Structure formats: structure tokens, C-alpha cells
PDB file of C-alpha atoms and ligand atoms in Angstrom:
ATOM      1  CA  UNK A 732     -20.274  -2.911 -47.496  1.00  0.00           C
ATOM      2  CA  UNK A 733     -19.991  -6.422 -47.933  1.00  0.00           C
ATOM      3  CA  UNK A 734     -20.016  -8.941 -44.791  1.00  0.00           C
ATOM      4  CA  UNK A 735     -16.327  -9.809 -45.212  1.00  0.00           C
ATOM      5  CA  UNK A 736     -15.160  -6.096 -45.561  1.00  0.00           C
ATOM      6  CA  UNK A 737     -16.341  -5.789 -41.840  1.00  0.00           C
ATOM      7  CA  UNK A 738     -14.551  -8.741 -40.285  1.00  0.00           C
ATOM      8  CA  UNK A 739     -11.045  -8.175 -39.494  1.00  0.00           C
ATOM      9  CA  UNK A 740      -8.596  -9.429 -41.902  1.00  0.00           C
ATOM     10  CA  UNK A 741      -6.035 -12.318 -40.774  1.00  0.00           C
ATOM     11  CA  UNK A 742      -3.456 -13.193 -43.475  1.00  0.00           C
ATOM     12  CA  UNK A 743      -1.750 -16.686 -42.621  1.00  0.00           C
ATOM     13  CA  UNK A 744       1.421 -17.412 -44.535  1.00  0.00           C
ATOM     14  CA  UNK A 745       1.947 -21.302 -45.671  1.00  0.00           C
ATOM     15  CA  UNK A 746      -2.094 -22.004 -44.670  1.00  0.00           C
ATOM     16  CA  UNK A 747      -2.851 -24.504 -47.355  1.00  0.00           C
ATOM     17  CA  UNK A 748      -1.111 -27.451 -45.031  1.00  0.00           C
ATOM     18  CA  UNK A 749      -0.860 -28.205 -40.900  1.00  0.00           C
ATOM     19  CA  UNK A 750      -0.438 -26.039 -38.564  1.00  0.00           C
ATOM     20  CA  UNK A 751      -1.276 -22.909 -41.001  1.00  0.00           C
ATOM     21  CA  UNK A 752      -4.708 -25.140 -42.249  1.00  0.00           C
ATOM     22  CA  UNK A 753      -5.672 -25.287 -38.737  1.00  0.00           C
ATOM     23  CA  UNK A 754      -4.841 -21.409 -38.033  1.00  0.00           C
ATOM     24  CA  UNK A 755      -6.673 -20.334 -40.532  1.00  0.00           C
ATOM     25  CA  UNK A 756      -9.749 -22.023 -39.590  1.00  0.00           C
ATOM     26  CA  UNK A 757      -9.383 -21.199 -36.196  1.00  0.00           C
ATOM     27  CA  UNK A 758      -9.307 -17.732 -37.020  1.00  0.00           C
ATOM     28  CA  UNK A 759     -12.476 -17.716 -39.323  1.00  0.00           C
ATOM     29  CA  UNK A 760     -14.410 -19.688 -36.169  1.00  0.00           C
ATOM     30  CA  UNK A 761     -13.199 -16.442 -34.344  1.00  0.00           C
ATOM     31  CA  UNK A 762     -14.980 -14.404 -37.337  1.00  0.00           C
ATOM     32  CA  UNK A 763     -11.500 -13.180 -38.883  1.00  0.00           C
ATOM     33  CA  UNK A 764     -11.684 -12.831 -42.791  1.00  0.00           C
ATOM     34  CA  UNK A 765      -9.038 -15.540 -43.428  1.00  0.00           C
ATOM     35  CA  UNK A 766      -6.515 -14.991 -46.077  1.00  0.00           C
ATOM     36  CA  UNK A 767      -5.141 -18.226 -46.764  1.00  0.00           C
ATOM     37  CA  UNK A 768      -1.559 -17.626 -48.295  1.00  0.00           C
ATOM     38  CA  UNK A 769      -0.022 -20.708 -50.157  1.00  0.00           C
ATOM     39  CA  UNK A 770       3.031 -20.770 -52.441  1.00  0.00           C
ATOM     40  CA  UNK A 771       2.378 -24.265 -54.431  1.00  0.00           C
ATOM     41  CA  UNK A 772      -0.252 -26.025 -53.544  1.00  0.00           C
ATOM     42  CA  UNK A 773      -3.041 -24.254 -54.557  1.00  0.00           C
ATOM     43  CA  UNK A 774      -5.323 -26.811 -54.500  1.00  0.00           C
ATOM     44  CA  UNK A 775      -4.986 -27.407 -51.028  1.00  0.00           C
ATOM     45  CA  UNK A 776      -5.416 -23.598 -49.858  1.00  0.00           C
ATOM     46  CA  UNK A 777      -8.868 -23.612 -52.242  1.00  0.00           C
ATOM     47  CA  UNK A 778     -10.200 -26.639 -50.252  1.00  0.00           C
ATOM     48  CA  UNK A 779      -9.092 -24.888 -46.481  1.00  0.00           C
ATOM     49  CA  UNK A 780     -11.559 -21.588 -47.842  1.00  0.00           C
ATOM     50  CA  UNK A 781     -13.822 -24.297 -48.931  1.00  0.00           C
ATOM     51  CA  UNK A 782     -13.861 -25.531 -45.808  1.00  0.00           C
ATOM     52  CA  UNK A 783     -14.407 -22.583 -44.156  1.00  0.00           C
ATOM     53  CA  UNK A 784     -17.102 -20.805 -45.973  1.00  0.00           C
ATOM     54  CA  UNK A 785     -19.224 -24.234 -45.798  1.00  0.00           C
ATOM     55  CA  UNK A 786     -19.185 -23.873 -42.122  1.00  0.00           C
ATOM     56  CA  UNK A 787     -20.047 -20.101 -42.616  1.00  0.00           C
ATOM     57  CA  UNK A 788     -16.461 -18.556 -42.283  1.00  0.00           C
ATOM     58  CA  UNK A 789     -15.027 -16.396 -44.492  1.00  0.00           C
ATOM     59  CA  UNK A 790     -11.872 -16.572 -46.172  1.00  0.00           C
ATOM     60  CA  UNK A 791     -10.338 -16.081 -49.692  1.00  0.00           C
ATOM     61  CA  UNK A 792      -6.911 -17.287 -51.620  1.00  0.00           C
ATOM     62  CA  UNK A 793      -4.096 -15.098 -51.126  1.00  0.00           C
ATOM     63  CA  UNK A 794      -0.865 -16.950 -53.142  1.00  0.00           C
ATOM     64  CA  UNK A 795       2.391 -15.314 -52.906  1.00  0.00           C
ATOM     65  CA  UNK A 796       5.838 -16.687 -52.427  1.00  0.00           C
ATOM     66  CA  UNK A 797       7.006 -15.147 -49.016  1.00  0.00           C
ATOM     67  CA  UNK A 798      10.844 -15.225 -50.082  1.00  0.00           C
ATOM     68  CA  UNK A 799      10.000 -12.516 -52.804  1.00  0.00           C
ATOM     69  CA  UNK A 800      10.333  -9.178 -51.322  1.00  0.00           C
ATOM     70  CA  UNK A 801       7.939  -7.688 -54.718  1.00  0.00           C
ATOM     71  CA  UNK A 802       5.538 -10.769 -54.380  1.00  0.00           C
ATOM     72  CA  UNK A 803       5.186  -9.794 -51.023  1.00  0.00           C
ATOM     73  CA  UNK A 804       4.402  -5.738 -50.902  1.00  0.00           C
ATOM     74  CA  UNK A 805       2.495  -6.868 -54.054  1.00  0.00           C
ATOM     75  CA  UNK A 806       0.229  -8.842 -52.508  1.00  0.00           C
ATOM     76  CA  UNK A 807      -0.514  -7.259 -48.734  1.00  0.00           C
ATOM     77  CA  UNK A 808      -1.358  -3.701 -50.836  1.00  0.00           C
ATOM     78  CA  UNK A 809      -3.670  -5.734 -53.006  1.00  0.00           C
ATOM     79  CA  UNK A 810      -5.698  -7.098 -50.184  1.00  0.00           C
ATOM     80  CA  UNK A 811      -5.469  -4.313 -48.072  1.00  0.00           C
ATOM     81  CA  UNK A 812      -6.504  -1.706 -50.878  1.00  0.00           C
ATOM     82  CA  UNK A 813      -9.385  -4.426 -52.114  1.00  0.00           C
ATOM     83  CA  UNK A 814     -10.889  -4.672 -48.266  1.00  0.00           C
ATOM     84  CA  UNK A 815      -9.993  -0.611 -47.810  1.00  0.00           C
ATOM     85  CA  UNK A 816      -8.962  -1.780 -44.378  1.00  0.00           C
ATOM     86  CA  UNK A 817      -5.288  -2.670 -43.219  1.00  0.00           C
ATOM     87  CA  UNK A 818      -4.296  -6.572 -42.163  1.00  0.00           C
ATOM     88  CA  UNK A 819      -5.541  -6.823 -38.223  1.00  0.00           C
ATOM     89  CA  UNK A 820      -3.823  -9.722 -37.767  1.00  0.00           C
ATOM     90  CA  UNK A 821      -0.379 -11.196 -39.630  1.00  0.00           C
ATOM     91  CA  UNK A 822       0.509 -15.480 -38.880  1.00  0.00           C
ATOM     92  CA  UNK A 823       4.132 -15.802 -40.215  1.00  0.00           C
ATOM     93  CA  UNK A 824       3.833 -19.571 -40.651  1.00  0.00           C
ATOM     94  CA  UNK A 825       5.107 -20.630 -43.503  1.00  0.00           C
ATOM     95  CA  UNK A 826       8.225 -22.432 -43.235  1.00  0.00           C
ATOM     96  CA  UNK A 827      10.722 -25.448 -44.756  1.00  0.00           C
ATOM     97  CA  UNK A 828      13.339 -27.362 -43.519  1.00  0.00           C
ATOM     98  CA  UNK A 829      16.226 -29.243 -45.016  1.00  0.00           C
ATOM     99  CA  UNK A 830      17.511 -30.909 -42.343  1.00  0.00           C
ATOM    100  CA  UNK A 831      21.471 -32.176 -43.184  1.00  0.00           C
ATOM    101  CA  UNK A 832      24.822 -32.147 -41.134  1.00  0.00           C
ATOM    102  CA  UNK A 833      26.868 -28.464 -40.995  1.00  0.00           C
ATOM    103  CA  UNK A 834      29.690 -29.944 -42.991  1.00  0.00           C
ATOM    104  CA  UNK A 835      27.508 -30.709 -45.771  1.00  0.00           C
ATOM    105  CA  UNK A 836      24.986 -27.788 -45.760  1.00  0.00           C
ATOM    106  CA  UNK A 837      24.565 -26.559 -49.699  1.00  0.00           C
ATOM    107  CA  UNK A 838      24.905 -22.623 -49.934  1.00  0.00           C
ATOM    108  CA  UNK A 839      21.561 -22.732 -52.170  1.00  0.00           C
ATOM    109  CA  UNK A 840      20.168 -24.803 -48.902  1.00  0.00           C
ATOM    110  CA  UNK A 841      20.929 -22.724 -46.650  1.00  0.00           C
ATOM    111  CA  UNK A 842      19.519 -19.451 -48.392  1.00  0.00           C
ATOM    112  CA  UNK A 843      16.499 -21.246 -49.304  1.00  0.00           C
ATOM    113  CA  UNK A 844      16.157 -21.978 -46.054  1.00  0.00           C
ATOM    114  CA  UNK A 845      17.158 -18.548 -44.118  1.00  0.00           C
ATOM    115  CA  UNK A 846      14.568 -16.894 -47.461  1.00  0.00           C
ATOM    116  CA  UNK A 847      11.592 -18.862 -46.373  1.00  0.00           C
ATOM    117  CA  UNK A 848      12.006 -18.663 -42.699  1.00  0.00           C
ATOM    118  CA  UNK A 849      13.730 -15.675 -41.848  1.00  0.00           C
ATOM    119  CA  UNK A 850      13.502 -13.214 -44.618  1.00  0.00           C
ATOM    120  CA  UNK A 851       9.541 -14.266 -45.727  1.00  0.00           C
ATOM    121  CA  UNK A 852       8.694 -13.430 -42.114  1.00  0.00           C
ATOM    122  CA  UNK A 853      10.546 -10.035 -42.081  1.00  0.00           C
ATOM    123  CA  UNK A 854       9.240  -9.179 -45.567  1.00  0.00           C
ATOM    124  CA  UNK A 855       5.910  -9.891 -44.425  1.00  0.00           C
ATOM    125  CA  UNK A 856       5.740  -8.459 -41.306  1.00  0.00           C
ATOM    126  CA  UNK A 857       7.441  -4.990 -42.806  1.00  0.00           C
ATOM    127  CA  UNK A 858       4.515  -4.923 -45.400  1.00  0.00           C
ATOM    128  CA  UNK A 859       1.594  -5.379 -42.563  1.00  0.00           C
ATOM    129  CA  UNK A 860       2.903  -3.146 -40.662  1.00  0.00           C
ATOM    130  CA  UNK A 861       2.240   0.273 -42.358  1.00  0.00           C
ATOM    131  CA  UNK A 862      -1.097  -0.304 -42.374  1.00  0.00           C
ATOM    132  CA  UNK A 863      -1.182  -1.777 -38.846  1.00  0.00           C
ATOM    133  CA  UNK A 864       0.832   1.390 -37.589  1.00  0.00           C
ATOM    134  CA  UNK A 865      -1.717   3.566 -39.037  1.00  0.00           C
ATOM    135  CA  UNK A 866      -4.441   2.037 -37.768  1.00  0.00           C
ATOM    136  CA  UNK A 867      -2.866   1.694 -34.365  1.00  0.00           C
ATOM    137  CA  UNK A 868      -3.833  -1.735 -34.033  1.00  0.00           C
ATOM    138  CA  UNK A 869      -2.293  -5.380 -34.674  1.00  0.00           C
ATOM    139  CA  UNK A 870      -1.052  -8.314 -33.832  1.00  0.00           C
ATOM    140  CA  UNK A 871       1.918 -10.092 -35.803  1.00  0.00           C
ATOM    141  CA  UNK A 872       2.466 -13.869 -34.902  1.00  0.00           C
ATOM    142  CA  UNK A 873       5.236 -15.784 -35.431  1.00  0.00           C
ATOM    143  CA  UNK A 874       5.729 -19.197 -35.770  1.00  0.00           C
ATOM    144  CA  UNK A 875       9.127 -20.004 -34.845  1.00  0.00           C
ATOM    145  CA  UNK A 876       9.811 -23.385 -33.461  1.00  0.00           C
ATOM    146  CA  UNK A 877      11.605 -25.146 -30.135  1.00  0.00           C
ATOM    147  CA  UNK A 878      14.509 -26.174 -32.176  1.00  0.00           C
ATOM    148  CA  UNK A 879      15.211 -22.126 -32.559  1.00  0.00           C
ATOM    149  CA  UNK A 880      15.218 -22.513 -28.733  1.00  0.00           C
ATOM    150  CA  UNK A 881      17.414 -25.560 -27.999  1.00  0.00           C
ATOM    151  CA  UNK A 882      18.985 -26.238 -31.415  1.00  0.00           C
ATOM    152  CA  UNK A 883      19.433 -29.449 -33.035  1.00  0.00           C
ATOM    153  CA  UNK A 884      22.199 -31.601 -34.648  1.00  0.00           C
ATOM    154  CA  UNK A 885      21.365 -31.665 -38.300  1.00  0.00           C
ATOM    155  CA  UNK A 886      19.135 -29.044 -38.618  1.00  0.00           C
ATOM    156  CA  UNK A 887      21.306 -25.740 -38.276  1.00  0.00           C
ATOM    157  CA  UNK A 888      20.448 -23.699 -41.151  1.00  0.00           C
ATOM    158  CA  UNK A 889      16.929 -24.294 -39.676  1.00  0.00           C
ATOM    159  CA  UNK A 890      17.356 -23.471 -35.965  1.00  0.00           C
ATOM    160  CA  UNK A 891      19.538 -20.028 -37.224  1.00  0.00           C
ATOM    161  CA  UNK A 892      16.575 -18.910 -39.136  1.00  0.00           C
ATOM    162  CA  UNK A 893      14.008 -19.825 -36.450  1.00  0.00           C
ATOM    163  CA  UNK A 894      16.124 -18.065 -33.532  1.00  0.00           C
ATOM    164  CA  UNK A 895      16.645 -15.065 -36.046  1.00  0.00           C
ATOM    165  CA  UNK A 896      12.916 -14.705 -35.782  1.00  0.00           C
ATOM    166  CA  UNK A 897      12.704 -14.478 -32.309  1.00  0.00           C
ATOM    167  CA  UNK A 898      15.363 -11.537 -32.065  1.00  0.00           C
ATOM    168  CA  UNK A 899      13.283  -9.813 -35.014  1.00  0.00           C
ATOM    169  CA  UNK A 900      10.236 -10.243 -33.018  1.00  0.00           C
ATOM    170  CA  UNK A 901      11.516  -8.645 -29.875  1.00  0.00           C
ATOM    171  CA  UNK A 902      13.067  -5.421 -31.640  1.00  0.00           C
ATOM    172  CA  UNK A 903       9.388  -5.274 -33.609  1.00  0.00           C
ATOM    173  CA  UNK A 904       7.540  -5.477 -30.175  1.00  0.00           C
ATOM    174  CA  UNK A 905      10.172  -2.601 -28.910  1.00  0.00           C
ATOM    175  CA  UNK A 906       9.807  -0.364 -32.212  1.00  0.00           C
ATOM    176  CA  UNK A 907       5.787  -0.534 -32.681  1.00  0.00           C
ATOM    177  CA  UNK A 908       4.381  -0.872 -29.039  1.00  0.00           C
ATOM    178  CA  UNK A 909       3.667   2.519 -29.184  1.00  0.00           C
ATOM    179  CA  UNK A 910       2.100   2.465 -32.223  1.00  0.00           C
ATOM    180  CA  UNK A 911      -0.782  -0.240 -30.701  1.00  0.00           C
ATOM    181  CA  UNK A 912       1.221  -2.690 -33.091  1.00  0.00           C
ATOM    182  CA  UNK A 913       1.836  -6.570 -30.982  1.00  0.00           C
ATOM    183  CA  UNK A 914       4.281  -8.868 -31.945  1.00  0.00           C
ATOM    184  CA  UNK A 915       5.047 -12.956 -30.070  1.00  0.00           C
ATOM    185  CA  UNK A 916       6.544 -15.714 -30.934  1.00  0.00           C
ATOM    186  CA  UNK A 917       5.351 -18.953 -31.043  1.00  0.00           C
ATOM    187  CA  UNK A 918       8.044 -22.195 -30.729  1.00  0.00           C
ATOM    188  CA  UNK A 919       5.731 -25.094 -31.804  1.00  0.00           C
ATOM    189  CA  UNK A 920       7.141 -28.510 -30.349  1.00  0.00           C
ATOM    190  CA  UNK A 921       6.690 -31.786 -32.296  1.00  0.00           C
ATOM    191  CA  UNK A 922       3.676 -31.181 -34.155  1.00  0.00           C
ATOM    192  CA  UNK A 923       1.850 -33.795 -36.393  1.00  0.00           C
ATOM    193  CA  UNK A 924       2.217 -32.405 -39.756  1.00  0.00           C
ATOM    194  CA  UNK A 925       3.368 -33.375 -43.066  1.00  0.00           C
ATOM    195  CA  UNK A 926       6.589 -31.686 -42.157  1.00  0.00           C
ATOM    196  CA  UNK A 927       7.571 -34.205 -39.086  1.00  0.00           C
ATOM    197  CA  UNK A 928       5.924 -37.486 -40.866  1.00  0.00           C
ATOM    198  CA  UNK A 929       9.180 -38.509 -42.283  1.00  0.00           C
ATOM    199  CA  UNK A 930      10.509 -38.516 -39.385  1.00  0.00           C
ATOM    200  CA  UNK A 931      11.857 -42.692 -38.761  1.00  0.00           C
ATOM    201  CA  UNK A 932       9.581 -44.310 -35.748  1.00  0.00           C
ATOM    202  CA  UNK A 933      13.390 -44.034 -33.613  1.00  0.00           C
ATOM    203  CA  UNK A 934      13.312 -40.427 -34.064  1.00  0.00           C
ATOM    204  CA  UNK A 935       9.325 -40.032 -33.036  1.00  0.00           C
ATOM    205  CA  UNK A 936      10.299 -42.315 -30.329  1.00  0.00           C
ATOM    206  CA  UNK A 937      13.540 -40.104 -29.012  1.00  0.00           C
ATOM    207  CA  UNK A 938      11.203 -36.992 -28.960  1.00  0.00           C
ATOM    208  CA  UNK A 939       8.565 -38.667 -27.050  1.00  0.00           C
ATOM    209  CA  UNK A 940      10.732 -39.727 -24.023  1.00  0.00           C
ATOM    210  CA  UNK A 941      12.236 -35.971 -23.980  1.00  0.00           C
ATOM    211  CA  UNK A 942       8.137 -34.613 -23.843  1.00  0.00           C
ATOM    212  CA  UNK A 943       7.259 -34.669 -19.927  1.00  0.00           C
ATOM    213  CA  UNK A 944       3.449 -34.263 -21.214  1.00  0.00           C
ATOM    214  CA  UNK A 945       4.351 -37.589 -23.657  1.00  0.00           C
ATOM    215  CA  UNK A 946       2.533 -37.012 -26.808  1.00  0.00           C
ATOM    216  CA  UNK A 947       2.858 -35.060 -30.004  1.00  0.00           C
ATOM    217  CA  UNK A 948       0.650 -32.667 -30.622  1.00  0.00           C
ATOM    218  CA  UNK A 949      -2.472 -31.198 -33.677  1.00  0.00           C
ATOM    219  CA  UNK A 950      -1.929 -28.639 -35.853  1.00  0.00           C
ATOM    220  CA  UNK A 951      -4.981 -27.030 -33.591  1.00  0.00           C
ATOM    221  CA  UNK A 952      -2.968 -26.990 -29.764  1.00  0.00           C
ATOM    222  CA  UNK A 953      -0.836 -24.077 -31.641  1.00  0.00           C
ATOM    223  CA  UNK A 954      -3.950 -23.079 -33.477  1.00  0.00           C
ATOM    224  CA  UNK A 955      -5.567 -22.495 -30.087  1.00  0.00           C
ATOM    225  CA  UNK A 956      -2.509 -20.377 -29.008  1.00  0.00           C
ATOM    226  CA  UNK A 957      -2.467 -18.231 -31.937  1.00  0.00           C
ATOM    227  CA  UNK A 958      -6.132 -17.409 -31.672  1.00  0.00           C
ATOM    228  CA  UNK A 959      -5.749 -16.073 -27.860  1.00  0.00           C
ATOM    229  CA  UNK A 960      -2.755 -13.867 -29.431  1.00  0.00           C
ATOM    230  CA  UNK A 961      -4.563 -12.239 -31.991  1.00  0.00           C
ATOM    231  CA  UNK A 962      -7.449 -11.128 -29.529  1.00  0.00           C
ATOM    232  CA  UNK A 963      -7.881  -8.655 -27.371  1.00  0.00           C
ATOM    233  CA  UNK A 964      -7.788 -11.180 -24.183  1.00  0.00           C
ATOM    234  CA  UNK A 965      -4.255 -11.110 -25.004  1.00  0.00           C
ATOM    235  CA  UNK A 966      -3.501  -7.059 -25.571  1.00  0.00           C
ATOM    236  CA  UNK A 967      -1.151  -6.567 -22.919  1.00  0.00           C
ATOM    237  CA  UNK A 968       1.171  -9.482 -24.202  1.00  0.00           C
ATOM    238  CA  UNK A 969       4.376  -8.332 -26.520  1.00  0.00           C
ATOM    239  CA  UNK A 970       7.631  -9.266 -27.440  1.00  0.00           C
ATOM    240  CA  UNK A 971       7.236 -12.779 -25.972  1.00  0.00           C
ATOM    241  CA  UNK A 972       7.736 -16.474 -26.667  1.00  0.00           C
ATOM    242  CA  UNK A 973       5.670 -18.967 -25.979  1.00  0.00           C
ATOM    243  CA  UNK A 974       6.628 -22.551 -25.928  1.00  0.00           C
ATOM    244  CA  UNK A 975       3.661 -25.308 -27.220  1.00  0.00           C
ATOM    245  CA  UNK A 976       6.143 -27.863 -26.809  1.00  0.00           C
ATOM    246  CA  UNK A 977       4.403 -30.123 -24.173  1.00  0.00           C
ATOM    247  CA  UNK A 978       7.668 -29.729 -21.704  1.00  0.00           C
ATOM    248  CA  UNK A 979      10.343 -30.914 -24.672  1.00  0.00           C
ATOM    249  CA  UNK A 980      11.764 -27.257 -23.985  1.00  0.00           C
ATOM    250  CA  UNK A 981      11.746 -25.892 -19.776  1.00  0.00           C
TER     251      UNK A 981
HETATM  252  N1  NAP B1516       5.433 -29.643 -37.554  1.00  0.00           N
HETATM  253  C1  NAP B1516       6.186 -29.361 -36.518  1.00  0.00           C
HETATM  254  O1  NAP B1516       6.462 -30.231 -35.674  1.00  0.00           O
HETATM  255  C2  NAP B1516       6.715 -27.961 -36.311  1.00  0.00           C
HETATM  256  C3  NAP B1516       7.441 -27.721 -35.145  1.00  0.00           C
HETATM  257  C4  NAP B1516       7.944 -26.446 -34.917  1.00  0.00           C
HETATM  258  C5  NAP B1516       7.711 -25.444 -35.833  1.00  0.00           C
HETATM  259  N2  NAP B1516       7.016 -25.692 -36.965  1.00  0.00           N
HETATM  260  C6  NAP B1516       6.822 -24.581 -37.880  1.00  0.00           C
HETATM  261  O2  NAP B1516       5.446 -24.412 -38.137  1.00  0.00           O
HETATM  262  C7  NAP B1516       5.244 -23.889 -39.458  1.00  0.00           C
HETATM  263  C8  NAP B1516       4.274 -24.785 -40.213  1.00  0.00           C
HETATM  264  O3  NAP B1516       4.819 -26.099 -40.232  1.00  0.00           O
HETATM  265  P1  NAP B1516       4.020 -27.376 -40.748  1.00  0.00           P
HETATM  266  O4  NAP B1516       4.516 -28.518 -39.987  1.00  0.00           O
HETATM  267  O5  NAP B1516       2.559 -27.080 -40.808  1.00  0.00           O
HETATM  268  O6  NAP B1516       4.645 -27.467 -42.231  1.00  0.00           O
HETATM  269  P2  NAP B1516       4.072 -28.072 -43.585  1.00  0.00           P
HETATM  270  O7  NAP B1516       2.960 -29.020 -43.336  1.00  0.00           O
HETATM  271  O8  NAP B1516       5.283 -28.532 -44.326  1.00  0.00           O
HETATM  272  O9  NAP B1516       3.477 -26.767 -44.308  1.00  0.00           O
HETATM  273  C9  NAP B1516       4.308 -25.711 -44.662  1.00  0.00           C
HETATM  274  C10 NAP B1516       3.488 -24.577 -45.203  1.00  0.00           C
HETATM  275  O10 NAP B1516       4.382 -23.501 -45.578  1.00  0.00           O
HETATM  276  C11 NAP B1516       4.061 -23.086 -46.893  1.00  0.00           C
HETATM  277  N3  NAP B1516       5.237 -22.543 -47.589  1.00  0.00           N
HETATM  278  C12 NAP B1516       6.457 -23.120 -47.738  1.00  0.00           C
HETATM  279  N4  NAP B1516       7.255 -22.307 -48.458  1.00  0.00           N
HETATM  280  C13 NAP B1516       6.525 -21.197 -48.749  1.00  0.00           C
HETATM  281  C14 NAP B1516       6.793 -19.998 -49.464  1.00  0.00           C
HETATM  282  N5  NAP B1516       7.980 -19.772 -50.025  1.00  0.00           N
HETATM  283  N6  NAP B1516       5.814 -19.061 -49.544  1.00  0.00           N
HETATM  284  C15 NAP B1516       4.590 -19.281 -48.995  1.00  0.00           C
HETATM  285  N7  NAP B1516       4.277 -20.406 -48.323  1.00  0.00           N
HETATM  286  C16 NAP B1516       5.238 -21.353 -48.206  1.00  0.00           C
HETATM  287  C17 NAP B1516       3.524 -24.326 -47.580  1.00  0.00           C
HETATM  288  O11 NAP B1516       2.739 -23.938 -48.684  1.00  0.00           O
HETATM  289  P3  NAP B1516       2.915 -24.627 -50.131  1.00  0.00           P
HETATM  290  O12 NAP B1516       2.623 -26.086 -49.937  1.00  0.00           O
HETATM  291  O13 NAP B1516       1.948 -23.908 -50.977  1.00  0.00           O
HETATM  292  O14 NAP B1516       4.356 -24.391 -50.503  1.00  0.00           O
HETATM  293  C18 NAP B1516       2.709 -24.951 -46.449  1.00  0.00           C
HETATM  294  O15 NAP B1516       1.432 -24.364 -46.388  1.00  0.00           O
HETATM  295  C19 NAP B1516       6.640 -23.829 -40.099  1.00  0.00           C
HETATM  296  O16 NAP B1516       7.141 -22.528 -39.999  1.00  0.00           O
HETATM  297  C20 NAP B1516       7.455 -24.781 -39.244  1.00  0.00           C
HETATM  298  O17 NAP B1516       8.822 -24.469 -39.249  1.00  0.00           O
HETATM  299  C21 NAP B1516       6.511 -26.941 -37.226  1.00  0.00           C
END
């Protein structure tokens, strides 16, 4: 058996960029085998394994569009039957956002939108979970965010899907806690990432005077979070959402 067939496997959705680059090599420090799922930029998800096999990690491409139901029981068997062991841990991260007012949200927006967010995370989480249920064992993180919490003008379509996730999470934490199956949610904050760097320096400015901690936060403060929730320190932990929002959501 080869050394990566006896690490645990971690599959992390959307971790060629932010907050899924730093998961990923979070959990190959931890000594997860890392697959790093990407849907376009595959460059980027080579040079995150690269990354993490030069400072003796282990990880391995794993590209798949999460809005495809096929491309997504395609790939999970693949792995899973390749390894001969079931995922141990799933990160539901990948995510987009096309932020607009609710009078002049597109229909192809707004299913593009609830596909990536929503449905990719159900999808994938349905696939990891028959070998997780078998195995009696796993943890399924999502990564929702604050503004599925609190909402916010302009980004509806965005704050349904990321509420619909927590709601998901909670009936998967009621239906598979007996099977030794975990599943939390995560509600990042305001995150630097190449998903908030548009943001106008009025806008950054807004958020910071709503953060009682003051500052925006690395792709690694959730990477940190995620790393507690797929260990054991965390095993008696389910159906919950946590906030890494530095205050912005009390
Ligand atoms: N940044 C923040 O402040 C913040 C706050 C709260 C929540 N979040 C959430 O955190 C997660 C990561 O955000 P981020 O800021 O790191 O975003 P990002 O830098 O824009 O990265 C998004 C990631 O998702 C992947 N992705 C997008 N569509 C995909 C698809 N159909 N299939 C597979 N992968 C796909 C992208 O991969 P490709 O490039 O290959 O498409 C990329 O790796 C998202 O779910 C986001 O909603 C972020």
C-alpha cells in the first residue's frame, strides 16, 4: 500500500483559489490526502498540490464541476474506488456570487447561482456519504457564509443559497448521526479573497466599522476552523454553525 492510500482522504470543492487553497493545505499539514477539486482553473489547483507535496503533503487533482449531478457521482466513485477507501472528510467550498438588486436578478443568474452553492453542496455531500455511512465515520463541512445569516441588499440569490445550506446541514446531521457521519456549517465573514477584492474601498470600509474585532480576515482563520472540524477533537460537534466573522454577525 502506497503512503497516500493510508492517510485519510479530504476532498475540498473550489480548492484551487482562497479560502479552499488554504483548506486544502491545512488539511495535508494535518496529514489528510488532499483532493484538490477545481472547475476552471486548473492551473491553479496543480500549483496548491505542488505546493503541498514540496512541503511533504500529499494531495492530487480532483476537477469536476460541482453543479453536475453525473460529474459529481463520477468523480467521488473514482477516487474512492482508486484509494479503496471512502472520503473521511468532505469541504463543500466552492462557491460564486453575482451580486445584483432582486428586481433585476436574471433567471440563468439565479440558477447558476442556487447550482453552484446549493445544489453542488447537496450533490456532493449525497455522493460522500455512502461511503462515509458505511464506514461509520465522517465529517462533511460546509462553507456557507454570514450573509446566509443576516442577508444582504443585492446579494439575494446568494444569501438563499447559503441559508439553504444551513437547513440541509442540520437535517444531514439529524439523518446520519447515527451512522458516525458529522455535518457543520461554517459562515465565513469578510474574508480576503479574490471573491471580496472588487469590493470599492466604501464597501471594505462599511464592513470594517460593523466588525467589533476590526479587520478582515486570511483564507487560513477559516482554514484553522475547518481543520478542528474534521478531527476527532471535534467528534461530539454536529449540526452546528459556526460564525468566523470577527463579531460582523452576534
Ligand atoms: N471571501 C469571503 O469573504 C467569503 C465570505 C463568506 C463565504 N465565502 C464562501 O467561501 C467559499 C470560497 O470563497 P472564496 O472567497 O475563496 O472564493 P474564490 O476565491 O472566488 O474561489 C472560489 C472557488 O470555487 C471554485 N468553483 C466555483 N464554481 C465551481 C464549480 N462549479 N465547481 C467546482 N468549483 C467551483 C473555484 O474554482 P475554479 O476557479 O476552478 O472555478 C474556486 O476555487 C465560497 O463558497 C464563498 O461563498 C467567502
Amino acid at each position: 500500500m502506497s503512503e497516500t492510500a493510508k492517510k485519510p482522504l479530504a476532498l475540498v470543492t473550489g480548492g484551487s483559489r482562497g479560502i479552499g487553497k488554504a483548506i486544502s493545505k491545512k488539511l495535508a499539514a494535518d496529514g489528510f490526502h488532499v483532493l484538490v477539486n477545481f472547475a476552471s482553473s486548473e492551473e491553479k489547483a496543480r500549483q496548491v498540490v505542488e505546493e503541498i507535496t514540496a512541503t511533504g503533503g500529499s494531495a492530487e487533482l480532483c476537477g469536476f464541476n460541482v453543479a453536475s449531478s453525473t460529474a459529481v457521482d463520477e468523480a467521488i466513485e473514482r477516487v474512492t474506488k482508486a484509494h479503496g477507501a471512502p472520503l473521511a472528510v468532505l469541504v463543500n467550498n466552492a462557491g460564486i456570487t453575482i451580486d445584483g438588486l432582486l428586481m433585476r436578478l436574471k433567471d440563468e443568474d439565479l440558477d447558476k447561482t442556487l447550482d453552484v452553492d446549493l445544489k453542488g453542496a447537496i450533490y456532493c455531500t449525497r455522493a460522500a456519504t455512502r461511503g462515509m455511512m458505511r464506514a461509520r465515520a465522517g465529517s462533511i463541512i460546509q462553507i456557507s457564509s454570514v450573509i446566509g445569516e443576516m442577508g444582504n441588499a443585492g446579494q439575494s440569490a446568494y444569501s438563499a443559497a447559503k441559508a439553504g445550506l444551513i437547513g440541509f446541514t442540520k437535517s444531514v446531521a439529524k439523518e446520519l448521526g447515527s451512522r458516525g457521519v458529522r455535518a457543520n456549517v461554517i459562515t465565513p465573514g469578510f474574508i480576503a479573497t479574490e471573491m471580496t477584492q472588487d469590493l470599492t474601498e466604501a464597501q471594505k470600509e462599511g464592513m470594517l466599522r460593523n466588525i467589533p474585532l476590526g479587520f478582515v480576515a486570511e483564507p487560513e482563520d477559516v482554514a484553522n476552523f475547518v481543520a478542528f472540524l474534521a478531527s476527532s477533537a471535534s467528534r461530539y460537534i454536529t449540526g452546528q454553525v459556526i460564525g468566523v466573522n470577527g463579531g460582523l454577525y452576534i
